Amino acid sequence: EFVAFCAFHHRLMDDPIVFPGQPGASHSHEFMGNTTADAHATLETLLSGDTSCDPVGDRSSYWVPTLFTADDQPVAIEHATFYYLVHVDDPTTVQPYPLGLKVIAGNAKATQPDEAAHIKWSCLGAPDSSTGEIVTCPADSKLELLINFPDCWNGEDLDSADHKSHMAYSGAGACPATHPVVVPALQFKLRYATSGAPGMRLASGPGYTAHGDFFNAWEESALANRLQCLHKLEKCGPAGYPQTSELTNHLYLPMITR
């Protein structure tokens, strides 16, 4: 695996994938990574923009719906870790994302918890929730959200009409024939500045509507170098070199406030 630590940067009612060119058309999102990301984001603007990520070679944009308390106050994301993993049997088959690839995981329109297969709410250090519901943690713990992204690409399209059909999840250690290109399995791990409380909701609705968006703008050389970590099944830190699991799990960027 390899990781990027990308601090929260800004909050907007924009969605560069679902509502491109339409500022204010979306529910509220928390943006991490690229500091210029908004409704008008393109690959070119991202590549020329700054980043809140370590490493700085990751100029991608990552976003999730804003979490609100019962009295409609936004809850800050304290730590945001983006893991790039391998979920196929042959790690040497993993290829880099194409520049400009747009990927969504989770279902903003889910109507029941069992539609939340790829998202998990949990408490720091505790087993993941399997219900898709926001959990209330012990007072000395923190609420976490895990989002797992598809790791198979159709090899042709950077996006699709439903923003999902060009991607698929691997199964039984391989990608389906319809989506033969293996890419890194991205995982968002977000820690909130709360232990959770009754009545919390996302801008998109209940906890099971949690979803994440990824707009790839990794510098090609930086991403290519880190693929070696996946091919060799090494655990690499943000610098792209093998590090101890303890370092990887506890090194966080301080939150940037705006």
Short mmCIF file of C-alpha atoms in Angstrom, two decimals:
data_model
loop_
_atom_site.label_atom_id
_atom_site.label_comp_id
_atom_site.label_asym_id
_atom_site.label_seq_id
_atom_site.Cartn_x
_atom_site.Cartn_y
_atom_site.Cartn_z
CA GLU A 1 0.00 0.00 0.00
CA PHE A 2 0.91 3.65 -0.13
CA VAL A 3 -0.79 6.64 1.45
CA ALA A 4 -1.52 10.31 1.01
CA PHE A 5 -2.44 12.54 3.93
CA CYS A 6 -4.64 15.35 2.65
CA ALA A 7 -5.99 17.83 5.17
CA PHE A 8 -9.46 19.34 4.90
CA HIS A 9 -9.21 22.55 2.90
CA HIS A 10 -12.61 24.03 2.04
CA ARG A 11 -16.37 23.50 2.07
CA LEU A 12 -18.54 24.19 -0.97
CA MET A 13 -21.96 23.29 -2.35
CA ASP A 14 -20.20 22.13 -5.52
CA ASP A 15 -19.60 18.75 -7.15
CA PRO A 16 -17.11 18.80 -10.06
CA ILE A 17 -18.17 15.30 -11.17
CA VAL A 18 -21.97 15.28 -10.80
CA PHE A 19 -22.60 19.00 -11.39
CA PRO A 20 -19.64 20.27 -13.42
CA GLY A 21 -19.79 23.98 -14.17
CA GLN A 22 -22.76 24.47 -11.82
CA PRO A 23 -21.59 26.18 -8.61
CA GLY A 24 -24.06 25.80 -5.74
CA ALA A 25 -26.01 22.99 -7.44
CA SER A 26 -24.94 20.28 -5.00
CA HIS A 27 -25.37 19.54 -1.33
CA SER A 28 -22.46 20.66 0.84
CA HIS A 29 -19.13 18.87 0.44
CA GLU A 30 -15.85 18.80 2.36
CA PHE A 31 -12.93 19.12 -0.06
CA MET A 32 -9.49 17.69 0.66
CA GLY A 33 -6.38 17.73 -1.47
CA ASN A 34 -6.43 20.21 -4.32
CA THR A 35 -6.97 23.72 -2.99
CA THR A 36 -8.61 25.02 -6.19
CA ALA A 37 -11.30 22.35 -6.55
CA ASP A 38 -14.76 23.69 -7.25
CA ALA A 39 -17.59 23.21 -9.75
CA HIS A 40 -15.35 24.44 -12.57
CA ALA A 41 -12.47 22.04 -11.81
CA THR A 42 -10.76 20.43 -14.79
CA LEU A 43 -7.66 18.31 -15.02
CA GLU A 44 -5.75 21.39 -16.12
CA THR A 45 -6.87 23.53 -13.17
CA LEU A 46 -6.07 20.73 -10.73
CA LEU A 47 -2.59 20.11 -12.14
CA SER A 48 -1.79 23.80 -11.85
CA GLY A 49 -3.38 24.15 -8.40
CA ASP A 50 -1.85 23.77 -4.96
CA THR A 51 -2.55 20.84 -2.65
CA SER A 52 -3.11 20.11 1.04
CA CYS A 53 -1.64 16.65 0.47
CA ASP A 54 1.54 15.02 1.65
CA PRO A 55 2.98 14.15 -0.88
CA VAL A 56 2.73 17.37 -2.89
CA GLY A 57 2.81 15.23 -6.05
CA ASP A 58 -0.82 14.37 -5.31
CA ARG A 59 -2.87 17.22 -6.73
CA SER A 60 -6.04 15.13 -6.86
CA SER A 61 -9.29 16.33 -5.36
CA TYR A 62 -11.13 14.23 -2.79
CA TRP A 63 -14.54 15.16 -1.40
CA VAL A 64 -17.36 13.81 0.78
CA PRO A 65 -20.72 15.20 1.93
CA THR A 66 -20.53 17.45 4.98
CA LEU A 67 -21.45 15.87 8.33
CA PHE A 68 -23.89 17.91 10.42
CA THR A 69 -24.94 17.79 14.06
CA ALA A 70 -28.61 17.60 15.03
CA ASP A 71 -28.70 21.41 15.18
CA ASP A 72 -27.19 21.75 11.69
CA GLN A 73 -23.63 22.64 12.65
CA PRO A 74 -20.94 21.23 10.33
CA VAL A 75 -18.51 18.78 11.93
CA ALA A 76 -14.83 19.16 11.08
CA ILE A 77 -12.74 16.37 9.59
CA GLU A 78 -9.73 16.09 11.92
CA HIS A 79 -7.67 13.64 9.89
CA ALA A 80 -8.00 12.38 6.33
CA THR A 81 -5.91 9.44 5.18
CA PHE A 82 -6.13 8.09 1.64
CA TYR A 83 -4.88 4.53 1.31
CA TYR A 84 -4.01 3.00 -2.04
CA LEU A 85 -4.30 -0.79 -1.74
CA VAL A 86 -4.23 -4.01 -3.75
CA HIS A 87 -7.32 -6.25 -3.86
CA VAL A 88 -6.34 -8.61 -6.69
CA ASP A 89 -4.29 -11.80 -6.48
CA ASP A 90 -1.48 -10.58 -8.76
CA PRO A 91 -0.23 -7.22 -7.46
CA THR A 92 2.05 -6.72 -10.47
CA THR A 93 -1.02 -6.18 -12.68
CA VAL A 94 -1.95 -2.90 -10.95
CA GLN A 95 -1.63 0.03 -13.35
CA PRO A 96 -1.68 3.78 -12.66
CA TYR A 97 -4.90 5.72 -12.90
CA PRO A 98 -5.20 7.65 -16.14
CA LEU A 99 -4.93 11.40 -15.64
CA GLY A 100 -8.36 12.96 -15.17
CA LEU A 101 -10.11 9.75 -14.07
CA LYS A 102 -13.27 10.49 -12.06
CA VAL A 103 -14.51 7.91 -9.57
CA ILE A 104 -17.38 7.80 -7.08
CA ALA A 105 -17.89 5.24 -4.30
CA GLY A 106 -21.01 4.87 -2.18
CA ASN A 107 -24.56 5.83 -3.06
CA ALA A 108 -25.83 9.34 -2.29
CA LYS A 109 -29.34 8.17 -3.22
CA ALA A 110 -29.41 5.09 -1.00
CA THR A 111 -32.75 4.60 0.74
CA GLN A 112 -31.78 1.89 3.23
CA PRO A 113 -28.65 0.78 5.09
CA ASP A 114 -28.11 -2.43 3.10
CA GLU A 115 -27.36 -0.30 0.03
CA ALA A 116 -24.19 0.93 1.74
CA ALA A 117 -21.92 -1.99 0.90
CA HIS A 118 -18.77 0.05 0.36
CA ILE A 119 -18.98 2.49 3.27
CA LYS A 120 -18.54 1.86 6.99
CA TRP A 121 -18.98 4.04 10.04
CA SER A 122 -16.93 3.11 13.07
CA CYS A 123 -15.32 4.35 16.26
CA LEU A 124 -11.57 4.87 16.42
CA GLY A 125 -9.98 1.57 17.37
CA ALA A 126 -13.28 -0.34 17.32
CA PRO A 127 -14.74 -2.76 14.76
CA ASP A 128 -16.42 -1.19 11.75
CA SER A 129 -20.18 -0.78 11.70
CA SER A 130 -21.86 -3.01 9.15
CA THR A 131 -25.16 -1.15 9.10
CA GLY A 132 -24.20 1.97 7.19
CA GLU A 133 -25.64 4.06 10.03
CA ILE A 134 -23.71 6.80 11.82
CA VAL A 135 -22.61 5.40 15.18
CA THR A 136 -22.32 7.08 18.57
CA CYS A 137 -18.92 6.34 20.07
CA PRO A 138 -17.64 6.44 23.65
CA ALA A 139 -16.79 9.96 24.79
CA ASP A 140 -13.05 9.27 24.61
CA SER A 141 -13.24 7.98 21.03
CA LYS A 142 -13.76 9.57 17.61
CA LEU A 143 -16.18 8.88 14.78
CA GLU A 144 -14.60 7.49 11.61
CA LEU A 145 -15.85 6.92 8.07
CA LEU A 146 -14.33 4.37 5.70
CA ILE A 147 -15.11 4.43 1.96
CA ASN A 148 -13.82 1.75 -0.43
CA PHE A 149 -13.48 2.60 -4.11
CA PRO A 150 -13.69 0.34 -7.19
CA ASP A 151 -10.35 -0.96 -8.45
CA CYS A 152 -11.19 -2.01 -12.02
CA TRP A 153 -11.43 0.35 -15.00
CA ASN A 154 -12.91 -0.29 -18.45
CA GLY A 155 -9.75 1.08 -20.04
CA GLU A 156 -11.57 3.64 -22.16
CA ASP A 157 -13.63 6.22 -20.29
CA LEU A 158 -12.51 8.78 -17.70
CA ASP A 159 -16.15 9.16 -16.63
CA SER A 160 -19.57 7.77 -17.58
CA ALA A 161 -23.14 9.06 -17.69
CA ASP A 162 -23.93 7.67 -14.24
CA HIS A 163 -20.35 8.34 -13.08
CA LYS A 164 -20.00 4.69 -12.09
CA SER A 165 -20.33 2.38 -15.12
CA HIS A 166 -16.73 2.91 -16.27
CA MET A 167 -15.53 1.39 -12.98
CA ALA A 168 -16.13 -1.92 -11.19
CA TYR A 169 -15.03 -3.75 -8.07
CA SER A 170 -12.71 -6.74 -8.29
CA GLY A 171 -13.97 -10.10 -7.08
CA ALA A 172 -12.34 -13.47 -6.44
CA GLY A 173 -8.96 -11.79 -6.79
CA ALA A 174 -9.45 -10.43 -10.30
CA CYS A 175 -11.16 -7.74 -12.35
CA PRO A 176 -14.17 -8.62 -14.55
CA ALA A 177 -13.66 -8.93 -18.30
CA THR A 178 -15.79 -5.81 -18.82
CA HIS A 179 -13.35 -3.76 -16.72
CA PRO A 180 -9.99 -5.46 -17.31
CA VAL A 181 -7.60 -2.71 -16.18
CA VAL A 182 -6.53 -3.11 -12.55
CA VAL A 183 -5.97 0.20 -10.75
CA PRO A 184 -5.13 0.91 -7.10
CA ALA A 185 -7.96 0.25 -4.64
CA LEU A 186 -8.47 3.66 -3.04
CA GLN A 187 -9.79 3.85 0.51
CA PHE A 188 -10.84 7.04 2.29
CA LYS A 189 -10.37 6.95 6.08
CA LEU A 190 -11.79 10.07 7.70
CA ARG A 191 -11.71 10.92 11.38
CA TYR A 192 -14.17 13.52 12.66
CA ALA A 193 -13.82 15.97 15.53
CA THR A 194 -16.65 14.27 17.40
CA SER A 195 -17.48 11.02 19.13
CA GLY A 196 -20.84 11.11 17.38
CA ALA A 197 -24.26 11.95 18.77
CA PRO A 198 -27.91 11.15 18.04
CA GLY A 199 -29.39 13.12 15.18
CA MET A 200 -26.22 13.50 13.15
CA ARG A 201 -26.71 13.40 9.40
CA LEU A 202 -24.87 14.00 6.17
CA ALA A 203 -25.65 16.76 3.71
CA SER A 204 -26.86 13.93 1.44
CA GLY A 205 -29.10 12.38 4.10
CA PRO A 206 -28.73 9.49 6.58
CA GLY A 207 -25.38 7.84 7.23
CA TYR A 208 -25.94 5.21 4.56
CA THR A 209 -25.91 7.92 1.86
CA ALA A 210 -22.20 8.44 2.56
CA HIS A 211 -20.12 8.61 -0.59
CA GLY A 212 -16.76 9.81 -1.76
CA ASP A 213 -15.52 11.38 -4.97
CA PHE A 214 -12.01 11.21 -6.47
CA PHE A 215 -10.75 13.31 -9.38
CA ASN A 216 -7.29 12.03 -10.27
CA ALA A 217 -4.57 14.63 -10.69
CA TRP A 218 -1.54 12.75 -9.37
CA GLU A 219 1.66 13.85 -11.08
CA GLU A 220 2.38 10.88 -13.33
CA SER A 221 5.93 10.30 -12.12
CA ALA A 222 4.89 10.46 -8.46
CA LEU A 223 2.14 7.90 -8.99
CA ALA A 224 4.34 5.63 -11.12
CA ASN A 225 7.01 5.57 -8.40
CA ARG A 226 4.47 4.54 -5.79
CA LEU A 227 3.10 1.68 -7.87
CA GLN A 228 6.27 -0.19 -6.93
CA CYS A 229 4.92 -0.30 -3.37
CA LEU A 230 1.84 -2.12 -4.65
CA HIS A 231 3.70 -4.41 -7.03
CA LYS A 232 6.03 -5.51 -4.21
CA LEU A 233 3.29 -5.54 -1.55
CA GLU A 234 5.27 -3.07 0.55
CA LYS A 235 3.71 -0.64 3.00
CA CYS A 236 4.87 2.82 1.98
CA GLY A 237 4.45 6.17 3.68
CA PRO A 238 3.63 9.46 1.95
CA ALA A 239 7.19 9.79 0.64
CA GLY A 240 6.67 6.60 -1.37
CA TYR A 241 9.20 4.48 0.51
CA PRO A 242 8.59 1.48 2.78
CA GLN A 243 7.90 2.54 6.35
CA THR A 244 6.80 0.85 9.54
CA SER A 245 3.08 0.31 9.97
CA GLU A 246 3.24 2.37 13.15
CA LEU A 247 4.54 5.40 11.27
CA THR A 248 2.02 4.95 8.48
CA ASN A 249 -0.88 4.71 10.88
CA HIS A 250 -0.01 7.66 13.08
CA LEU A 251 1.48 10.31 10.83
CA TYR A 252 -1.16 12.91 10.09
CA LEU A 253 -1.18 16.38 8.60
CA PRO A 254 -2.60 19.08 10.85
CA MET A 255 -5.96 20.33 9.66
CA ILE A 256 -5.79 23.44 7.51
CA THR A 257 -8.40 26.00 8.47
CA ARG A 258 -9.76 28.59 6.13
#
